[in-house]
Amino acid sequence: MKKIFLLVLLGFGFNVWAQNEGLISAIEMDDVSKIKKLVNSGRISVDEKVGNDEPIILVAARAGSEKVANFLISRNVNVNAQNSVKETALMMAVFFADSDDGAHVVRDRMAKTLVEAGAHFENEGWWAPLAYAAYAGRLEIARYLVQHGALVDGIVVDKVTLVNTPLMMASLQGHDKFVRYLLRQGADANLKNKNEATAYSLAEKSNNKHLLKYLSCAMNLSSGETYIDKCE
């Protein structure tokens, strides 16, 4: 009897695994017709989670599956659902490129659609979508996020941030244009993360010496001075 029960459990586990794998594959292939059938039949909800506790809207955003994402959004999916490491669909859309050559037209479109559907710009206690865009060097979509209300420094308490700010991320990766854009928008170069690192120290540690003059100047602005007037 115990053996039969175990086999039933194993069989059930395999079926769940197979269904998850099939669902993930359908999303990654942007097979919207299959996703529609699954949702319309009640076999899955638009807020379904698969794999490592990942909402399917997040899987679609990471894969660049625009048709699936648009369908889920049309059915009022929770666009701010998070995976186990507090990532959201918007974070995926602004981080990954569409192809190996760095193109990101589709994901830029997806990011804008997510914002229009109510995606949050901030992620309290964790990295924000703008920080992910900064790390990836996605300047155009970063401009869009800031123009629509994203905080240029993210959430900061008493001049300290638990995670790297967008400026820190861009400095770490050596994204010259991105760093200068953030500084023009008023990013605080004197902020420290929980490890006492600044954008300057991260750029220096990563051997991104071409950024140090901009960051140093921004760190030494007097009251009333702006980066644009003083440093460029």
PDB file of C-alpha atoms in Angstrom:
ATOM      1  CA  MET A   1       0.000   0.000   0.000  1.00  0.00           C
ATOM      2  CA  LYS A   2       2.816   2.392   0.910  1.00  0.00           C
ATOM      3  CA  LYS A   3       4.543   1.613  -2.380  1.00  0.00           C
ATOM      4  CA  ILE A   4       1.374   2.387  -4.355  1.00  0.00           C
ATOM      5  CA  PHE A   5       0.900   5.654  -2.458  1.00  0.00           C
ATOM      6  CA  LEU A   6       4.527   6.636  -3.147  1.00  0.00           C
ATOM      7  CA  LEU A   7       4.141   5.873  -6.841  1.00  0.00           C
ATOM      8  CA  VAL A   8       1.000   8.013  -6.967  1.00  0.00           C
ATOM      9  CA  LEU A   9       2.873  10.875  -5.302  1.00  0.00           C
ATOM     10  CA  LEU A  10       5.807  10.504  -7.679  1.00  0.00           C
ATOM     11  CA  GLY A  11       3.454  10.422 -10.628  1.00  0.00           C
ATOM     12  CA  PHE A  12       1.662  13.533  -9.399  1.00  0.00           C
ATOM     13  CA  GLY A  13       5.011  15.282  -8.898  1.00  0.00           C
ATOM     14  CA  PHE A  14       6.114  14.349 -12.404  1.00  0.00           C
ATOM     15  CA  ASN A  15       2.853  15.651 -13.883  1.00  0.00           C
ATOM     16  CA  VAL A  16       3.232  18.975 -12.059  1.00  0.00           C
ATOM     17  CA  TRP A  17       6.829  19.222 -13.233  1.00  0.00           C
ATOM     18  CA  ALA A  18       5.843  18.373 -16.819  1.00  0.00           C
ATOM     19  CA  GLN A  19       3.002  20.912 -16.771  1.00  0.00           C
ATOM     20  CA  ASN A  20       5.310  23.615 -15.415  1.00  0.00           C
ATOM     21  CA  GLU A  21       7.944  22.846 -18.020  1.00  0.00           C
ATOM     22  CA  GLY A  22       5.328  22.899 -20.773  1.00  0.00           C
ATOM     23  CA  LEU A  23       3.905  26.161 -19.491  1.00  0.00           C
ATOM     24  CA  ILE A  24       7.319  27.800 -19.258  1.00  0.00           C
ATOM     25  CA  SER A  25       8.167  26.610 -22.771  1.00  0.00           C
ATOM     26  CA  ALA A  26       4.903  28.000 -24.156  1.00  0.00           C
ATOM     27  CA  ILE A  27       5.561  31.368 -22.524  1.00  0.00           C
ATOM     28  CA  GLU A  28       9.150  31.530 -23.728  1.00  0.00           C
ATOM     29  CA  MET A  29       8.003  30.698 -27.283  1.00  0.00           C
ATOM     30  CA  ASP A  30       5.367  33.453 -26.992  1.00  0.00           C
ATOM     31  CA  ASP A  31       2.666  30.874 -27.747  1.00  0.00           C
ATOM     32  CA  VAL A  32      -0.222  33.113 -26.744  1.00  0.00           C
ATOM     33  CA  SER A  33      -2.866  30.783 -28.164  1.00  0.00           C
ATOM     34  CA  LYS A  34      -1.804  28.024 -25.752  1.00  0.00           C
ATOM     35  CA  ILE A  35      -1.724  30.401 -22.801  1.00  0.00           C
ATOM     36  CA  LYS A  36      -5.190  31.697 -23.709  1.00  0.00           C
ATOM     37  CA  LYS A  37      -6.552  28.150 -23.792  1.00  0.00           C
ATOM     38  CA  LEU A  38      -5.039  27.318 -20.415  1.00  0.00           C
ATOM     39  CA  VAL A  39      -6.416  30.488 -18.822  1.00  0.00           C
ATOM     40  CA  ASN A  40      -9.832  30.296 -20.466  1.00  0.00           C
ATOM     41  CA  SER A  41     -10.243  26.652 -19.445  1.00  0.00           C
ATOM     42  CA  GLY A  42      -9.379  27.496 -15.847  1.00  0.00           C
ATOM     43  CA  ARG A  43      -6.333  25.220 -15.794  1.00  0.00           C
ATOM     44  CA  ILE A  44      -4.113  28.148 -14.820  1.00  0.00           C
ATOM     45  CA  SER A  45      -4.708  31.686 -13.602  1.00  0.00           C
ATOM     46  CA  VAL A  46      -3.019  34.768 -14.996  1.00  0.00           C
ATOM     47  CA  ASP A  47      -1.202  35.025 -11.668  1.00  0.00           C
ATOM     48  CA  GLU A  48       0.132  31.461 -11.877  1.00  0.00           C
ATOM     49  CA  LYS A  49       3.635  30.818 -10.540  1.00  0.00           C
ATOM     50  CA  VAL A  50       6.076  28.306 -11.983  1.00  0.00           C
ATOM     51  CA  GLY A  51       9.621  27.081 -11.421  1.00  0.00           C
ATOM     52  CA  ASN A  52      11.340  28.977  -8.634  1.00  0.00           C
ATOM     53  CA  ASP A  53       8.131  30.672  -7.466  1.00  0.00           C
ATOM     54  CA  GLU A  54       8.124  32.890 -10.558  1.00  0.00           C
ATOM     55  CA  PRO A  55       4.956  34.658 -11.714  1.00  0.00           C
ATOM     56  CA  ILE A  56       4.281  33.874 -15.371  1.00  0.00           C
ATOM     57  CA  ILE A  57       4.166  37.602 -16.217  1.00  0.00           C
ATOM     58  CA  LEU A  58       7.779  37.798 -15.019  1.00  0.00           C
ATOM     59  CA  VAL A  59       8.738  34.794 -17.162  1.00  0.00           C
ATOM     60  CA  ALA A  60       7.149  36.480 -20.174  1.00  0.00           C
ATOM     61  CA  ALA A  61       8.996  39.747 -19.547  1.00  0.00           C
ATOM     62  CA  ARG A  62      12.335  38.002 -19.154  1.00  0.00           C
ATOM     63  CA  ALA A  63      11.788  36.018 -22.358  1.00  0.00           C
ATOM     64  CA  GLY A  64      10.582  39.031 -24.325  1.00  0.00           C
ATOM     65  CA  SER A  65       7.267  37.272 -24.996  1.00  0.00           C
ATOM     66  CA  GLU A  66       5.231  40.341 -25.800  1.00  0.00           C
ATOM     67  CA  LYS A  67       2.037  38.638 -26.988  1.00  0.00           C
ATOM     68  CA  VAL A  68       1.774  36.552 -23.838  1.00  0.00           C
ATOM     69  CA  ALA A  69       2.526  39.542 -21.618  1.00  0.00           C
ATOM     70  CA  ASN A  70      -0.086  41.685 -23.371  1.00  0.00           C
ATOM     71  CA  PHE A  71      -2.685  38.940 -22.978  1.00  0.00           C
ATOM     72  CA  LEU A  72      -1.942  38.545 -19.266  1.00  0.00           C
ATOM     73  CA  ILE A  73      -2.146  42.302 -18.771  1.00  0.00           C
ATOM     74  CA  SER A  74      -5.494  42.392 -20.600  1.00  0.00           C
ATOM     75  CA  ARG A  75      -6.761  39.870 -18.012  1.00  0.00           C
ATOM     76  CA  ASN A  76      -5.637  42.068 -15.098  1.00  0.00           C
ATOM     77  CA  VAL A  77      -2.569  40.118 -14.049  1.00  0.00           C
ATOM     78  CA  ASN A  78      -0.745  41.471 -10.992  1.00  0.00           C
ATOM     79  CA  VAL A  79       2.102  43.225 -12.801  1.00  0.00           C
ATOM     80  CA  ASN A  80       3.897  43.790  -9.485  1.00  0.00           C
ATOM     81  CA  ALA A  81       4.060  40.129  -8.473  1.00  0.00           C
ATOM     82  CA  GLN A  82       7.552  39.160  -7.306  1.00  0.00           C
ATOM     83  CA  ASN A  83       9.662  36.043  -7.478  1.00  0.00           C
ATOM     84  CA  SER A  84      11.589  34.640  -4.517  1.00  0.00           C
ATOM     85  CA  VAL A  85      14.321  37.298  -4.839  1.00  0.00           C
ATOM     86  CA  LYS A  86      11.895  40.237  -5.114  1.00  0.00           C
ATOM     87  CA  GLU A  87      12.243  40.743  -8.866  1.00  0.00           C
ATOM     88  CA  THR A  88       9.305  41.954 -10.938  1.00  0.00           C
ATOM     89  CA  ALA A  89       8.313  41.817 -14.590  1.00  0.00           C
ATOM     90  CA  LEU A  90       9.379  45.439 -15.083  1.00  0.00           C
ATOM     91  CA  MET A  91      12.841  44.656 -13.716  1.00  0.00           C
ATOM     92  CA  MET A  92      13.167  41.842 -16.257  1.00  0.00           C
ATOM     93  CA  ALA A  93      11.943  43.983 -19.150  1.00  0.00           C
ATOM     94  CA  VAL A  94      14.460  46.771 -18.495  1.00  0.00           C
ATOM     95  CA  PHE A  95      17.379  44.415 -17.897  1.00  0.00           C
ATOM     96  CA  PHE A  96      17.431  41.852 -20.706  1.00  0.00           C
ATOM     97  CA  ALA A  97      18.125  42.600 -24.369  1.00  0.00           C
ATOM     98  CA  ASP A  98      16.085  41.161 -27.239  1.00  0.00           C
ATOM     99  CA  SER A  99      19.104  39.607 -28.931  1.00  0.00           C
ATOM    100  CA  ASP A 100      22.838  39.064 -28.648  1.00  0.00           C
ATOM    101  CA  ASP A 101      23.512  42.319 -30.503  1.00  0.00           C
ATOM    102  CA  GLY A 102      21.951  44.269 -27.644  1.00  0.00           C
ATOM    103  CA  ALA A 103      18.724  45.296 -29.376  1.00  0.00           C
ATOM    104  CA  HIS A 104      15.868  45.951 -26.983  1.00  0.00           C
ATOM    105  CA  VAL A 105      12.968  47.372 -29.001  1.00  0.00           C
ATOM    106  CA  VAL A 106      10.531  44.670 -27.885  1.00  0.00           C
ATOM    107  CA  ARG A 107      11.445  44.823 -24.204  1.00  0.00           C
ATOM    108  CA  ASP A 108      11.339  48.627 -24.232  1.00  0.00           C
ATOM    109  CA  ARG A 109       7.786  48.343 -25.530  1.00  0.00           C
ATOM    110  CA  MET A 110       6.974  45.737 -22.902  1.00  0.00           C
ATOM    111  CA  ALA A 111       8.391  47.907 -20.131  1.00  0.00           C
ATOM    112  CA  LYS A 112       6.220  50.832 -21.200  1.00  0.00           C
ATOM    113  CA  THR A 113       3.145  48.607 -21.351  1.00  0.00           C
ATOM    114  CA  LEU A 114       3.888  47.341 -17.835  1.00  0.00           C
ATOM    115  CA  VAL A 115       4.239  50.912 -16.542  1.00  0.00           C
ATOM    116  CA  GLU A 116       0.934  51.864 -18.173  1.00  0.00           C
ATOM    117  CA  ALA A 117      -0.617  48.842 -16.453  1.00  0.00           C
ATOM    118  CA  GLY A 118       0.562  50.051 -13.038  1.00  0.00           C
ATOM    119  CA  ALA A 119       4.017  48.538 -12.544  1.00  0.00           C
ATOM    120  CA  HIS A 120       5.800  50.071  -9.557  1.00  0.00           C
ATOM    121  CA  PHE A 121       9.010  52.039 -10.012  1.00  0.00           C
ATOM    122  CA  GLU A 122      10.318  51.370  -6.523  1.00  0.00           C
ATOM    123  CA  ASN A 123      11.029  48.137  -4.675  1.00  0.00           C
ATOM    124  CA  GLU A 124      11.432  48.952  -0.987  1.00  0.00           C
ATOM    125  CA  GLY A 125      14.517  47.402   0.578  1.00  0.00           C
ATOM    126  CA  TRP A 126      15.726  46.035  -2.740  1.00  0.00           C
ATOM    127  CA  TRP A 127      16.913  47.024  -6.192  1.00  0.00           C
ATOM    128  CA  ALA A 128      14.506  49.097  -8.256  1.00  0.00           C
ATOM    129  CA  PRO A 129      13.821  48.678 -11.988  1.00  0.00           C
ATOM    130  CA  LEU A 130      15.948  51.788 -12.665  1.00  0.00           C
ATOM    131  CA  ALA A 131      18.906  50.110 -10.936  1.00  0.00           C
ATOM    132  CA  TYR A 132      18.510  47.062 -13.198  1.00  0.00           C
ATOM    133  CA  ALA A 133      18.387  49.322 -16.256  1.00  0.00           C
ATOM    134  CA  ALA A 134      21.506  51.110 -14.992  1.00  0.00           C
ATOM    135  CA  TYR A 135      23.446  47.870 -14.579  1.00  0.00           C
ATOM    136  CA  ALA A 136      22.481  46.806 -18.110  1.00  0.00           C
ATOM    137  CA  GLY A 137      23.207  50.233 -19.610  1.00  0.00           C
ATOM    138  CA  ARG A 138      19.642  50.631 -20.908  1.00  0.00           C
ATOM    139  CA  LEU A 139      19.683  54.427 -21.084  1.00  0.00           C
ATOM    140  CA  GLU A 140      16.617  55.057 -23.258  1.00  0.00           C
ATOM    141  CA  ILE A 141      14.241  53.078 -21.087  1.00  0.00           C
ATOM    142  CA  ALA A 142      15.863  54.627 -18.004  1.00  0.00           C
ATOM    143  CA  ARG A 143      14.924  58.063 -19.328  1.00  0.00           C
ATOM    144  CA  TYR A 144      11.357  56.848 -19.715  1.00  0.00           C
ATOM    145  CA  LEU A 145      11.268  55.531 -16.140  1.00  0.00           C
ATOM    146  CA  VAL A 146      12.589  58.796 -14.692  1.00  0.00           C
ATOM    147  CA  GLN A 147      10.235  60.895 -16.815  1.00  0.00           C
ATOM    148  CA  HIS A 148       7.320  58.877 -15.491  1.00  0.00           C
ATOM    149  CA  GLY A 149       8.240  59.120 -11.833  1.00  0.00           C
ATOM    150  CA  ALA A 150      11.043  56.714 -10.938  1.00  0.00           C
ATOM    151  CA  LEU A 151      13.220  58.063  -8.115  1.00  0.00           C
ATOM    152  CA  VAL A 152      16.700  58.689  -9.472  1.00  0.00           C
ATOM    153  CA  ASP A 153      18.307  57.348  -6.263  1.00  0.00           C
ATOM    154  CA  GLY A 154      15.625  54.825  -5.354  1.00  0.00           C
ATOM    155  CA  ILE A 155      14.482  54.646  -1.729  1.00  0.00           C
ATOM    156  CA  VAL A 156      17.078  56.166   0.626  1.00  0.00           C
ATOM    157  CA  VAL A 157      16.944  56.492   4.409  1.00  0.00           C
ATOM    158  CA  ASP A 158      19.373  58.815   6.225  1.00  0.00           C
ATOM    159  CA  LYS A 159      21.775  58.954   3.291  1.00  0.00           C
ATOM    160  CA  VAL A 160      22.146  55.166   3.276  1.00  0.00           C
ATOM    161  CA  THR A 161      20.643  52.630   0.888  1.00  0.00           C
ATOM    162  CA  LEU A 162      20.398  48.906   1.586  1.00  0.00           C
ATOM    163  CA  VAL A 163      21.375  48.098  -1.996  1.00  0.00           C
ATOM    164  CA  ASN A 164      23.226  49.855  -4.792  1.00  0.00           C
ATOM    165  CA  THR A 165      21.586  52.938  -6.232  1.00  0.00           C
ATOM    166  CA  PRO A 166      21.179  53.277 -10.019  1.00  0.00           C
ATOM    167  CA  LEU A 167      24.256  55.543 -10.017  1.00  0.00           C
ATOM    168  CA  MET A 168      26.264  52.884  -8.185  1.00  0.00           C
ATOM    169  CA  MET A 169      25.151  50.223 -10.658  1.00  0.00           C
ATOM    170  CA  ALA A 170      26.049  52.319 -13.698  1.00  0.00           C
ATOM    171  CA  SER A 171      29.403  53.257 -12.143  1.00  0.00           C
ATOM    172  CA  LEU A 172      30.159  49.633 -11.337  1.00  0.00           C
ATOM    173  CA  GLN A 173      29.586  48.718 -14.987  1.00  0.00           C
ATOM    174  CA  GLY A 174      31.370  51.736 -16.442  1.00  0.00           C
ATOM    175  CA  HIS A 175      28.401  53.166 -18.344  1.00  0.00           C
ATOM    176  CA  ASP A 176      29.669  56.687 -19.048  1.00  0.00           C
ATOM    177  CA  LYS A 177      26.529  58.171 -20.639  1.00  0.00           C
ATOM    178  CA  PHE A 178      24.313  56.582 -18.033  1.00  0.00           C
ATOM    179  CA  VAL A 179      26.358  57.951 -15.128  1.00  0.00           C
ATOM    180  CA  ARG A 180      26.338  61.457 -16.565  1.00  0.00           C
ATOM    181  CA  TYR A 181      22.607  61.279 -17.239  1.00  0.00           C
ATOM    182  CA  LEU A 182      21.854  60.297 -13.648  1.00  0.00           C
ATOM    183  CA  LEU A 183      24.096  63.050 -12.298  1.00  0.00           C
ATOM    184  CA  ARG A 184      22.333  65.598 -14.518  1.00  0.00           C
ATOM    185  CA  GLN A 185      19.047  64.356 -13.065  1.00  0.00           C
ATOM    186  CA  GLY A 186      20.293  65.047  -9.555  1.00  0.00           C
ATOM    187  CA  ALA A 187      21.564  61.651  -8.434  1.00  0.00           C
ATOM    188  CA  ASP A 188      23.404  61.939  -5.109  1.00  0.00           C
ATOM    189  CA  ALA A 189      27.006  60.826  -5.599  1.00  0.00           C
ATOM    190  CA  ASN A 190      27.613  60.908  -1.832  1.00  0.00           C
ATOM    191  CA  LEU A 191      25.161  58.152  -0.961  1.00  0.00           C
ATOM    192  CA  LYS A 192      26.560  54.984   0.582  1.00  0.00           C
ATOM    193  CA  ASN A 193      25.283  51.439   0.471  1.00  0.00           C
ATOM    194  CA  LYS A 194      25.184  49.177   3.529  1.00  0.00           C
ATOM    195  CA  ASN A 195      28.841  48.302   2.906  1.00  0.00           C
ATOM    196  CA  GLU A 196      29.858  51.983   3.002  1.00  0.00           C
ATOM    197  CA  ALA A 197      30.598  52.001  -0.747  1.00  0.00           C
ATOM    198  CA  THR A 198      29.855  55.019  -2.943  1.00  0.00           C
ATOM    199  CA  ALA A 199      29.475  55.234  -6.705  1.00  0.00           C
ATOM    200  CA  TYR A 200      33.031  56.637  -6.792  1.00  0.00           C
ATOM    201  CA  SER A 201      34.547  53.768  -4.804  1.00  0.00           C
ATOM    202  CA  LEU A 202      32.703  51.193  -6.915  1.00  0.00           C
ATOM    203  CA  ALA A 203      33.903  52.804 -10.149  1.00  0.00           C
ATOM    204  CA  GLU A 204      37.457  52.918  -8.793  1.00  0.00           C
ATOM    205  CA  LYS A 205      37.318  49.292  -7.655  1.00  0.00           C
ATOM    206  CA  SER A 206      36.048  48.246 -11.091  1.00  0.00           C
ATOM    207  CA  ASN A 207      38.834  50.214 -12.803  1.00  0.00           C
ATOM    208  CA  ASN A 208      36.355  52.555 -14.480  1.00  0.00           C
ATOM    209  CA  LYS A 209      38.697  55.501 -14.163  1.00  0.00           C
ATOM    210  CA  HIS A 210      36.959  57.473 -16.920  1.00  0.00           C
ATOM    211  CA  LEU A 211      34.064  58.065 -14.518  1.00  0.00           C
ATOM    212  CA  LEU A 212      36.024  59.334 -11.546  1.00  0.00           C
ATOM    213  CA  LYS A 213      36.244  62.985 -12.607  1.00  0.00           C
ATOM    214  CA  TYR A 214      32.467  63.228 -12.989  1.00  0.00           C
ATOM    215  CA  LEU A 215      31.764  61.479  -9.711  1.00  0.00           C
ATOM    216  CA  SER A 216      34.414  63.407  -7.799  1.00  0.00           C
ATOM    217  CA  CYS A 217      33.048  66.719  -9.024  1.00  0.00           C
ATOM    218  CA  ALA A 218      29.492  65.696  -8.120  1.00  0.00           C
ATOM    219  CA  MET A 219      30.599  64.680  -4.631  1.00  0.00           C
ATOM    220  CA  ASN A 220      32.085  68.097  -3.982  1.00  0.00           C
ATOM    221  CA  LEU A 221      29.239  70.354  -5.062  1.00  0.00           C
ATOM    222  CA  SER A 222      28.509  73.217  -2.699  1.00  0.00           C
ATOM    223  CA  SER A 223      24.996  74.080  -1.597  1.00  0.00           C
ATOM    224  CA  GLY A 224      23.096  75.529  -4.555  1.00  0.00           C
ATOM    225  CA  GLU A 225      25.517  74.220  -7.172  1.00  0.00           C
ATOM    226  CA  THR A 226      24.359  71.750  -9.801  1.00  0.00           C
ATOM    227  CA  TYR A 227      26.258  69.077 -11.624  1.00  0.00           C
ATOM    228  CA  ILE A 228      25.430  70.601 -15.020  1.00  0.00           C
ATOM    229  CA  ASP A 229      26.714  74.040 -14.082  1.00  0.00           C
ATOM    230  CA  LYS A 230      29.786  72.939 -12.150  1.00  0.00           C
ATOM    231  CA  CYS A 231      30.969  69.680 -13.672  1.00  0.00           C
ATOM    232  CA  GLU A 232      30.269  69.766 -17.410  1.00  0.00           C
TER     233      GLU A 232
END
